[in-house]
Short mmCIF file of C-alpha atoms in Angstrom, two decimals:
data_model
loop_
_atom_site.label_atom_id
_atom_site.label_comp_id
_atom_site.label_asym_id
_atom_site.label_seq_id
_atom_site.Cartn_x
_atom_site.Cartn_y
_atom_site.Cartn_z
CA MET A 1 10.67 33.68 -1.11
CA ASN A 2 11.38 36.65 1.14
CA PHE A 3 11.14 36.37 4.92
CA THR A 4 7.75 37.76 6.01
CA PRO A 5 7.70 38.21 9.79
CA GLN A 6 4.47 38.25 11.81
CA GLN A 7 3.50 39.00 15.39
CA ALA A 8 0.00 37.55 15.44
CA ILE A 9 0.40 35.95 18.87
CA LEU A 10 0.50 39.41 20.44
CA GLU A 11 -3.19 39.84 19.54
CA LEU A 12 -4.02 37.43 22.34
CA GLY A 13 -2.42 39.52 25.08
CA ASP A 14 -0.19 38.72 28.00
CA ALA A 15 -2.67 36.30 29.61
CA PHE A 16 -1.39 33.70 27.14
CA TYR A 17 2.38 33.87 27.58
CA ASP A 18 5.35 35.05 29.61
CA PRO A 19 8.36 36.86 28.10
CA VAL A 20 11.50 34.88 28.97
CA PRO A 21 15.23 35.13 28.29
CA ALA A 22 17.05 32.43 26.37
CA ALA A 23 19.72 30.44 28.20
CA ARG A 24 23.34 31.33 27.58
CA PHE A 25 25.29 28.34 26.37
CA PRO A 26 29.07 27.80 26.59
CA GLN A 27 29.22 26.56 22.97
CA ALA A 28 27.22 26.76 19.77
CA ILE A 29 28.13 24.02 17.27
CA LEU A 30 25.77 23.79 14.33
CA ARG A 31 24.81 20.16 13.80
CA PHE A 32 21.73 20.35 11.56
CA ARG A 33 20.10 23.08 9.51
CA ASN A 34 17.02 22.31 7.48
CA ASP A 35 17.47 24.45 4.39
CA ARG A 36 14.52 22.76 2.69
CA ALA A 37 12.22 24.06 5.44
CA ALA A 38 14.09 27.37 5.66
CA ALA A 39 13.43 28.03 1.96
CA GLN A 40 9.70 27.84 2.64
CA ILE A 41 9.89 30.80 5.03
CA GLY A 42 12.65 32.81 3.36
CA LEU A 43 15.54 32.00 5.72
CA ASP A 44 17.63 29.62 3.61
CA GLN A 45 20.12 32.35 2.64
CA LEU A 46 21.36 32.87 6.21
CA SER A 47 25.06 32.18 6.68
CA ASP A 48 26.00 29.61 9.33
CA ALA A 49 27.13 32.46 11.59
CA GLN A 50 23.77 34.21 11.20
CA TRP A 51 21.98 30.91 11.74
CA ILE A 52 23.79 30.33 15.03
CA ALA A 53 23.14 33.91 16.13
CA HIS A 54 19.39 33.48 15.65
CA PHE A 55 18.88 29.83 16.59
CA GLY A 56 21.67 29.31 19.12
CA ARG A 57 21.80 32.70 20.86
CA PHE A 58 18.25 33.73 19.86
CA GLU A 59 18.96 37.17 18.57
CA PRO A 60 15.56 38.35 17.23
CA LEU A 61 14.76 37.95 13.56
CA PRO A 62 14.06 41.33 11.93
CA GLY A 63 10.41 42.30 12.34
CA ALA A 64 9.52 39.17 14.31
CA LEU A 65 8.95 38.92 18.06
CA GLU A 66 11.23 41.15 20.12
CA ARG A 67 11.35 38.68 23.01
CA PRO A 68 10.80 34.93 23.30
CA LEU A 69 7.43 33.96 24.79
CA ALA A 70 6.83 30.90 26.99
CA LEU A 71 3.27 29.84 26.23
CA ARG A 72 0.81 29.01 28.99
CA TYR A 73 -1.26 25.83 28.92
CA HIS A 74 -2.51 22.94 31.05
CA GLY A 75 -3.42 19.43 30.00
CA HIS A 76 -4.29 15.85 30.83
CA GLN A 77 -1.17 13.71 31.16
CA PHE A 78 -2.09 10.04 30.91
CA ARG A 79 -5.68 11.12 31.68
CA VAL A 80 -4.69 12.99 34.88
CA TYR A 81 -5.24 16.74 34.77
CA ASN A 82 -2.12 18.81 35.44
CA PRO A 83 -2.41 22.57 35.99
CA GLU A 84 1.33 22.93 36.66
CA ILE A 85 2.61 22.67 33.09
CA GLY A 86 3.37 25.09 30.26
CA ASP A 87 6.44 25.77 28.13
CA GLY A 88 9.01 24.44 30.59
CA ARG A 89 12.07 24.17 28.35
CA GLY A 90 10.99 26.01 25.23
CA PHE A 91 9.42 29.18 23.92
CA LEU A 92 7.88 30.74 20.85
CA PHE A 93 10.78 32.50 19.15
CA ALA A 94 9.28 33.94 15.97
CA GLN A 95 6.28 33.92 13.65
CA MET A 96 6.17 34.34 9.90
CA THR A 97 4.20 33.28 6.83
CA ASP A 98 5.37 30.46 4.59
CA GLU A 99 5.27 30.13 0.83
CA ARG A 100 1.63 29.01 1.04
CA GLY A 101 0.65 32.08 3.06
CA ARG A 102 0.18 30.12 6.29
CA LEU A 103 1.08 31.55 9.69
CA MET A 104 4.04 29.57 11.02
CA ASP A 105 5.91 29.43 14.33
CA LEU A 106 9.52 28.82 15.20
CA GLY A 107 9.54 27.27 18.65
CA THR A 108 12.34 25.83 20.74
CA LYS A 109 13.20 22.82 22.84
CA GLY A 110 16.05 23.02 25.35
CA SER A 111 16.34 26.83 25.35
CA GLY A 112 16.43 27.28 29.13
CA GLN A 113 14.25 27.57 32.17
CA THR A 114 10.90 29.34 32.24
CA PRO A 115 8.26 29.94 34.93
CA TYR A 116 6.93 26.45 34.02
CA SER A 117 10.17 24.47 34.34
CA ARG A 118 9.24 23.24 37.82
CA PHE A 119 12.29 21.20 38.87
CA GLY A 120 13.72 20.82 35.36
CA ASP A 121 16.88 22.41 33.99
CA GLY A 122 15.21 23.58 30.78
CA ARG A 123 17.75 21.72 28.65
CA LEU A 124 17.60 19.11 25.89
CA THR A 125 20.00 16.24 25.42
CA LEU A 126 21.79 16.01 22.10
CA LYS A 127 20.40 12.49 21.72
CA GLY A 128 16.89 13.86 22.16
CA GLY A 129 17.57 16.36 19.39
CA VAL A 130 18.94 13.68 17.04
CA ARG A 131 15.88 11.52 17.71
CA GLU A 132 13.58 14.44 16.86
CA ILE A 133 15.37 14.97 13.54
CA LEU A 134 14.83 11.32 12.66
CA ALA A 135 11.17 11.32 13.74
CA THR A 136 10.20 14.46 11.86
CA GLU A 137 12.08 13.59 8.70
CA MET A 138 10.59 10.08 8.57
CA LEU A 139 7.06 11.27 9.26
CA GLU A 140 7.31 14.00 6.63
CA GLY A 141 8.56 11.42 4.13
CA LEU A 142 5.59 9.17 4.94
CA GLY A 143 3.06 11.93 4.37
CA VAL A 144 2.26 12.77 8.00
CA GLU A 145 1.67 16.46 8.72
CA THR A 146 4.37 17.12 11.28
CA SER A 147 6.47 19.84 12.77
CA ARG A 148 9.86 19.95 11.10
CA THR A 149 13.17 19.99 12.88
CA PHE A 150 14.53 23.32 11.70
CA SER A 151 17.83 23.54 13.58
CA LEU A 152 19.94 21.58 16.05
CA ILE A 153 22.88 23.24 17.78
CA GLU A 154 25.11 21.47 20.30
CA THR A 155 25.58 23.67 23.35
CA GLY A 156 28.53 22.25 25.30
CA GLU A 157 26.94 21.38 28.64
CA GLU A 158 26.91 18.09 30.53
CA LEU A 159 23.41 16.92 31.41
CA HIS A 160 22.28 14.21 33.80
CA ARG A 161 19.22 12.17 32.90
CA GLY A 162 17.73 9.04 34.41
CA ASP A 163 16.93 7.47 31.04
CA GLU A 164 20.29 8.07 29.31
CA PRO A 165 23.90 7.23 30.24
CA SER A 166 25.06 10.38 32.00
CA PRO A 167 26.63 12.84 31.80
CA THR A 168 25.38 13.33 28.26
CA ARG A 169 25.73 16.10 25.71
CA SER A 170 23.35 19.04 25.40
CA ALA A 171 21.65 20.81 22.51
CA VAL A 172 19.02 23.37 21.63
CA LEU A 173 16.47 22.54 18.95
CA VAL A 174 14.23 24.80 16.87
CA ARG A 175 11.10 23.38 15.25
CA LEU A 176 8.95 24.88 12.51
CA ASN A 177 5.24 24.45 13.25
CA HIS A 178 1.89 25.51 11.85
CA GLY A 179 1.11 27.02 15.25
CA HIS A 180 1.67 26.04 18.87
CA ILE A 181 -1.91 26.38 20.14
CA ARG A 182 -2.77 23.16 21.93
CA ILE A 183 -5.94 21.62 23.28
CA GLY A 184 -4.30 22.28 26.64
CA THR A 185 -4.25 26.01 25.86
CA PHE A 186 -8.06 25.96 25.89
CA GLN A 187 -8.12 23.72 28.95
CA ARG A 188 -6.14 26.21 30.98
CA LEU A 189 -8.63 28.98 30.24
CA ALA A 190 -11.54 26.68 31.10
CA TYR A 191 -9.80 25.80 34.38
CA PHE A 192 -9.84 29.48 35.31
CA GLN A 193 -13.37 29.97 33.91
CA ASP A 194 -11.94 32.66 31.64
CA LEU A 195 -14.78 32.87 29.11
CA GLU A 196 -13.57 36.09 27.53
CA ASN A 197 -10.20 34.63 26.61
CA ILE A 198 -11.70 31.33 25.43
CA GLU A 199 -13.72 33.39 22.94
CA ARG A 200 -10.64 35.42 22.03
CA LEU A 201 -8.56 32.27 21.45
CA THR A 202 -11.34 30.65 19.41
CA GLY A 203 -11.43 33.67 17.11
CA TYR A 204 -7.64 33.75 16.84
CA VAL A 205 -7.45 30.10 15.78
CA LEU A 206 -10.29 30.40 13.28
CA ARG A 207 -8.80 33.51 11.66
CA HIS A 208 -5.14 32.52 11.54
CA TYR A 209 -5.29 28.76 11.00
CA PHE A 210 -8.61 28.11 9.24
CA GLY A 211 -9.14 31.38 7.37
CA GLU A 212 -12.56 32.17 8.85
CA GLU A 213 -14.01 34.94 10.94
CA PRO A 214 -15.66 33.98 14.25
CA GLY A 215 -19.40 34.27 14.76
CA ASP A 216 -22.14 32.79 16.92
CA ASP A 217 -21.23 29.28 15.78
CA ALA A 218 -17.47 29.76 16.16
CA PRO A 219 -16.95 27.12 18.91
CA GLN A 220 -18.59 24.29 16.98
CA ARG A 221 -16.88 25.27 13.73
CA LEU A 222 -13.53 25.25 15.50
CA LEU A 223 -14.24 21.89 17.13
CA ALA A 224 -15.25 20.34 13.80
CA TYR A 225 -12.02 21.56 12.20
CA VAL A 226 -9.93 20.15 15.04
CA ALA A 227 -11.82 16.84 14.97
CA ARG A 228 -11.22 16.41 11.23
CA ARG A 229 -7.57 17.49 11.37
CA THR A 230 -6.72 15.24 14.33
CA ALA A 231 -8.58 12.33 12.71
CA ARG A 232 -6.30 12.82 9.73
CA MET A 233 -3.27 12.77 12.02
CA ALA A 234 -4.49 9.56 13.68
CA GLY A 235 -5.09 7.88 10.33
CA ARG A 236 -1.67 8.81 9.03
CA PHE A 237 0.01 7.63 12.25
CA MET A 238 -1.52 4.20 11.67
CA ALA A 239 -0.52 3.97 7.99
CA ALA A 240 3.01 5.06 8.91
CA GLY A 241 3.24 2.43 11.67
CA PHE A 242 4.12 5.27 14.04
CA VAL A 243 3.66 5.38 17.80
CA HIS A 244 3.95 8.89 19.24
CA GLY A 245 4.15 7.65 22.80
CA VAL A 246 2.73 10.62 24.72
CA LEU A 247 -0.61 11.73 23.29
CA ASN A 248 -1.48 13.98 26.21
CA SER A 249 -3.87 16.85 25.53
CA ASP A 250 -1.03 19.37 25.86
CA ASN A 251 0.71 17.54 22.99
CA ILE A 252 -2.21 17.86 20.56
CA ASN A 253 -1.97 20.87 18.26
CA VAL A 254 -5.35 22.31 17.19
CA THR A 255 -4.17 22.37 13.56
CA GLY A 256 -3.81 18.59 13.63
CA GLU A 257 -0.08 18.78 13.05
CA SER A 258 1.91 16.20 14.98
CA PHE A 259 4.75 17.56 17.12
CA ASP A 260 6.85 17.15 20.28
CA TYR A 261 8.66 13.82 20.00
CA GLY A 262 9.94 12.08 23.11
CA PRO A 263 9.72 8.27 23.39
CA TRP A 264 8.41 7.69 19.84
CA ARG A 265 8.89 4.44 17.95
CA PHE A 266 7.92 2.95 14.59
CA ALA A 267 6.24 -0.43 15.05
CA PRO A 268 8.12 -3.29 13.33
CA THR A 269 4.89 -5.24 12.72
CA TRP A 270 1.15 -4.55 12.96
CA ASP A 271 0.94 -5.07 16.72
CA PRO A 272 -1.91 -3.02 18.27
CA GLY A 273 -0.33 -3.40 21.74
CA PHE A 274 3.08 -2.04 20.74
CA ILE A 275 4.12 0.87 22.98
CA ALA A 276 6.81 3.52 22.62
CA ALA A 277 7.21 4.67 26.23
CA TYR A 278 8.49 2.27 28.87
CA PHE A 279 6.36 4.14 31.43
CA ASP A 280 3.14 3.47 29.47
CA GLN A 281 2.67 0.17 31.24
CA ALA A 282 -1.11 0.16 30.72
CA GLY A 283 -0.70 0.70 26.98
CA LEU A 284 -2.87 3.82 27.00
CA TYR A 285 -1.00 5.23 24.00
CA SER A 286 -0.16 1.94 22.30
CA PHE A 287 -0.14 1.70 18.51
CA GLY A 288 -3.70 0.43 18.19
CA ARG A 289 -5.18 2.80 20.79
CA GLN A 290 -3.86 6.02 19.30
CA PRO A 291 -7.12 6.96 17.50
CA GLU A 292 -9.04 6.46 20.75
CA ALA A 293 -6.49 8.54 22.66
CA ILE A 294 -6.61 11.43 20.20
CA TYR A 295 -10.43 11.36 20.14
CA TRP A 296 -10.42 11.52 23.95
CA ASP A 297 -8.26 14.63 23.74
CA VAL A 298 -10.71 16.20 21.28
CA MET A 299 -13.42 15.52 23.86
CA GLN A 300 -11.44 17.64 26.32
CA LEU A 301 -11.49 20.52 23.84
CA ALA A 302 -15.25 20.10 23.55
CA SER A 303 -15.54 20.21 27.32
CA SER A 304 -13.56 23.47 27.42
CA LEU A 305 -15.66 25.05 24.67
CA ARG A 306 -18.82 24.05 26.55
CA LEU A 307 -18.30 27.20 28.63
CA ILE A 308 -19.12 29.36 25.59
CA ALA A 309 -21.42 27.10 23.53
CA GLU A 310 -24.38 24.76 23.82
CA GLU A 311 -23.73 21.06 24.23
CA GLU A 312 -25.67 19.64 21.25
CA PRO A 313 -23.82 21.45 18.42
CA LEU A 314 -20.51 20.61 20.09
CA VAL A 315 -21.43 16.92 20.24
CA GLU A 316 -22.36 17.02 16.54
CA ALA A 317 -19.04 18.69 15.68
CA MET A 318 -17.01 16.24 17.73
CA ASP A 319 -18.77 13.25 16.25
CA VAL A 320 -17.23 13.85 12.83
CA PHE A 321 -14.05 12.25 14.18
CA PRO A 322 -14.86 8.50 13.84
CA GLU A 323 -16.02 8.65 10.23
CA ALA A 324 -13.21 11.05 9.32
CA PHE A 325 -10.67 8.66 10.87
CA GLN A 326 -11.99 5.69 8.87
CA ARG A 327 -11.68 7.72 5.67
CA GLU A 328 -8.26 9.12 6.52
CA VAL A 329 -6.64 5.83 7.51
CA ALA A 330 -7.85 4.26 4.25
CA GLU A 331 -6.62 7.18 2.15
CA ALA A 332 -3.27 7.15 3.97
CA MET A 333 -2.77 3.43 3.37
CA LEU A 334 -3.71 3.76 -0.29
CA TRP A 335 -1.37 6.74 -0.63
CA ARG A 336 1.44 4.65 0.80
CA LEU A 337 0.55 1.86 -1.64
CA GLY A 338 0.54 4.32 -4.55
CA LEU A 339 -3.15 3.69 -5.33
CA VAL A 340 -6.17 5.89 -5.99
CA PRO A 341 -8.97 5.61 -3.35
CA ARG A 342 -12.33 4.27 -4.55
CA GLY A 343 -14.54 5.54 -1.72
CA VAL A 344 -15.13 4.53 1.89
CA GLU A 345 -17.43 1.59 1.07
CA HIS A 346 -14.63 -0.04 -0.96
CA ASP A 347 -11.61 1.23 0.95
CA ARG A 348 -12.68 0.21 4.44
CA PRO A 349 -12.74 -3.54 3.63
CA LEU A 350 -9.31 -3.14 2.04
CA VAL A 351 -7.93 -1.67 5.26
CA GLY A 352 -9.37 -4.60 7.19
CA ALA A 353 -7.76 -7.06 4.79
CA ILE A 354 -4.38 -5.35 5.16
CA GLU A 355 -4.56 -5.42 8.94
CA ARG A 356 -5.64 -9.09 9.07
CA ALA A 357 -2.86 -10.20 6.73
CA LEU A 358 -0.18 -8.24 8.56
CA VAL A 359 -1.29 -9.51 11.97
CA GLU A 360 -1.57 -13.14 10.81
CA THR A 361 1.81 -13.23 9.08
CA GLY A 362 3.86 -10.80 11.17
CA THR A 363 5.06 -9.21 7.93
CA PRO A 364 7.06 -6.03 8.64
CA ILE A 365 4.94 -2.95 7.93
CA ASP A 366 7.59 -1.13 5.92
CA ARG A 367 8.38 -4.19 3.82
CA PHE A 368 4.69 -4.73 2.96
CA PHE A 369 4.18 -1.17 1.71
CA PHE A 370 7.50 -1.27 -0.16
CA HIS A 371 6.69 -4.49 -2.01
CA GLY A 372 3.02 -3.58 -2.53
CA PHE A 373 3.52 -0.10 -3.97
CA GLY A 374 1.61 0.03 -7.23
CA GLY A 375 -0.92 -2.57 -6.08
CA LYS A 376 0.76 -5.85 -6.99
CA LEU A 377 2.19 -8.13 -4.31
CA PRO A 378 5.09 -10.47 -5.12
CA PRO A 379 4.37 -14.23 -5.30
CA SER A 380 6.18 -14.70 -1.99
CA TYR A 381 3.17 -13.13 -0.28
CA GLY A 382 1.18 -16.33 0.02
CA GLU A 383 -2.26 -17.56 1.05
CA PRO A 384 -2.87 -15.12 3.95
CA PHE A 385 -2.69 -12.31 1.39
CA ALA A 386 -5.08 -13.92 -1.12
CA ASP A 387 -8.12 -11.84 -0.15
CA LEU A 388 -6.05 -8.67 -0.12
CA ARG A 389 -4.49 -9.49 -3.48
CA ALA A 390 -7.96 -9.89 -5.00
CA GLN A 391 -9.11 -6.55 -3.61
CA LEU A 392 -5.98 -4.71 -4.78
CA ALA A 393 -6.75 -5.78 -8.35
CA HIS A 394 -9.65 -3.29 -8.42
CA TYR A 395 -7.45 -0.26 -7.67
CA ALA A 396 -5.70 2.00 -10.14
CA PRO A 397 -2.14 3.21 -9.46
CA ARG A 398 -1.62 6.91 -8.87
CA LYS A 399 2.02 6.55 -9.90
CA GLY A 400 4.39 3.80 -10.96
CA ARG A 401 7.57 2.30 -9.56
CA ASP A 402 9.87 4.21 -11.90
CA HIS A 403 11.73 6.09 -9.15
CA ALA A 404 15.13 4.55 -8.36
CA TYR A 405 14.03 4.01 -4.75
CA TRP A 406 11.81 1.09 -5.82
CA SER A 407 14.73 -0.76 -7.39
CA GLY A 408 16.41 -1.16 -4.02
CA ASP A 409 16.52 -4.37 -2.01
CA ALA A 410 14.77 -3.06 1.09
CA PRO A 411 12.57 -0.20 2.26
CA CYS A 412 13.78 2.83 4.15
CA ALA A 413 12.65 2.11 7.70
CA MET A 414 13.22 3.70 11.11
CA LEU A 415 13.32 0.99 13.75
CA ILE A 416 14.84 1.50 17.16
CA ASP A 417 18.04 -0.46 16.57
CA GLU A 418 19.01 1.83 13.70
CA VAL A 419 18.14 4.92 15.74
CA GLU A 420 20.45 3.69 18.51
CA ASP A 421 23.23 2.87 16.02
CA ILE A 422 23.04 6.38 14.54
CA TRP A 423 23.30 7.88 18.00
CA ALA A 424 26.09 5.52 19.07
CA ALA A 425 28.29 6.71 16.18
CA ILE A 426 27.78 10.31 17.32
CA ALA A 427 28.29 9.57 21.02
CA ARG A 428 31.36 7.37 20.49
CA ASP A 429 33.15 8.95 17.54
CA ASP A 430 31.34 12.24 16.87
CA ASP A 431 30.47 10.64 13.53
CA TRP A 432 27.50 12.43 11.98
CA SER A 433 27.76 10.68 8.62
CA ARG A 434 25.17 8.03 9.49
CA LEU A 435 22.62 10.65 10.49
CA ASN A 436 23.24 12.68 7.34
CA ALA A 437 23.01 9.57 5.16
CA LYS A 438 19.77 8.53 6.82
CA VAL A 439 18.18 11.95 6.30
CA ALA A 440 19.17 11.76 2.61
CA ALA A 441 17.70 8.26 2.32
CA ILE A 442 14.43 9.33 3.95
CA ARG A 443 14.09 12.28 1.61
CA ARG A 444 14.71 9.97 -1.34
CA MET A 445 11.90 7.72 -0.10
CA GLY A 446 9.66 10.76 0.27
CA GLU A 447 10.31 11.75 -3.34
CA ALA A 448 9.35 8.27 -4.50
CA LEU A 449 6.10 8.35 -2.54
CA ARG A 450 5.10 11.84 -3.60
#
């Protein structure tokens, strides 16, 4: 398709963002370009030199935004409200429509300081960029709606970080998102009692992301959309065995698209208490508490919209989340098993049986879904799986195991030891072959699942 630039964000006005310059980097070494994603927005024909010019030096794309914009937002961070945040090491670089006609954003991570950097240097470590590639590729392969890592360029600076051996290498990352409007964007306006701009933002989101015009019931319609979309994200996190790690309200996109990956992990087994962030000592964002955490964030959106709407319709809109989550987690698990859903009354007991068997046996999550794809468990899955085996017999496959992926000995997984090994090869030997091979393997898995 042809590149179709947009400037929709400018409709909101300068109360929502600050124009900022991009940092100047001593080097620009292209390490990753996502031509699969680029083809969906008409940018796959760029030469490497053009790619670096746009996504390493941030020369404007023709017809897109003339200047990068650091977006303004607040948010609850581990349930503590913080009015001092915003785009501190990133900005919105460009908008365009994709092949489906959706409004898309190209945003950055590690592109320099902004008015919201506080004491930070506005940079990203190369390891952080590599980890984001692995997270987004794996989640996309597992059917989670996620931002996609569009570009990673090494920038030639030495960075010092408390959680990495330092000095460490630097990079700038570009992600492709279905919007960067967060729950925290609404919270900031509510903090300032800015009713006019809450209404303006509500209309913007409804028009550009949900294809509807605002009206008297716009706040509750918006909230219901966000509740359903984020319930879907929560359900797919669980089926993927994924732990985001930092589900603060400024990290929740109103389109329900997962993004912004820091201390993420994939859980080896079905352990509800498994955490991704060493600093999450209370387990607030542990594997099993993620649906609760995301629902709590949706409640903060409802609280912000309360300034322009009555309470009762907002409560009704928000309350679609629990039922939607139950449906979505079942559908996501059945999708990963290659089976056709039968309806909530049948699928919910199946989910319970899966969880009980995995907890009782400690069976690795990825191995279970790999062996169970198509609905038939191997004989080695013994007595703890008897109830589940009986339930699976009532489900029809949506596709078979004819893809070459299913003939392998083991599933494609993304556990922390492999992530560290991939990074160690880059850090020690500048060997990118393991990363490239892993991305290829993940995409092969994704083809088999789709």
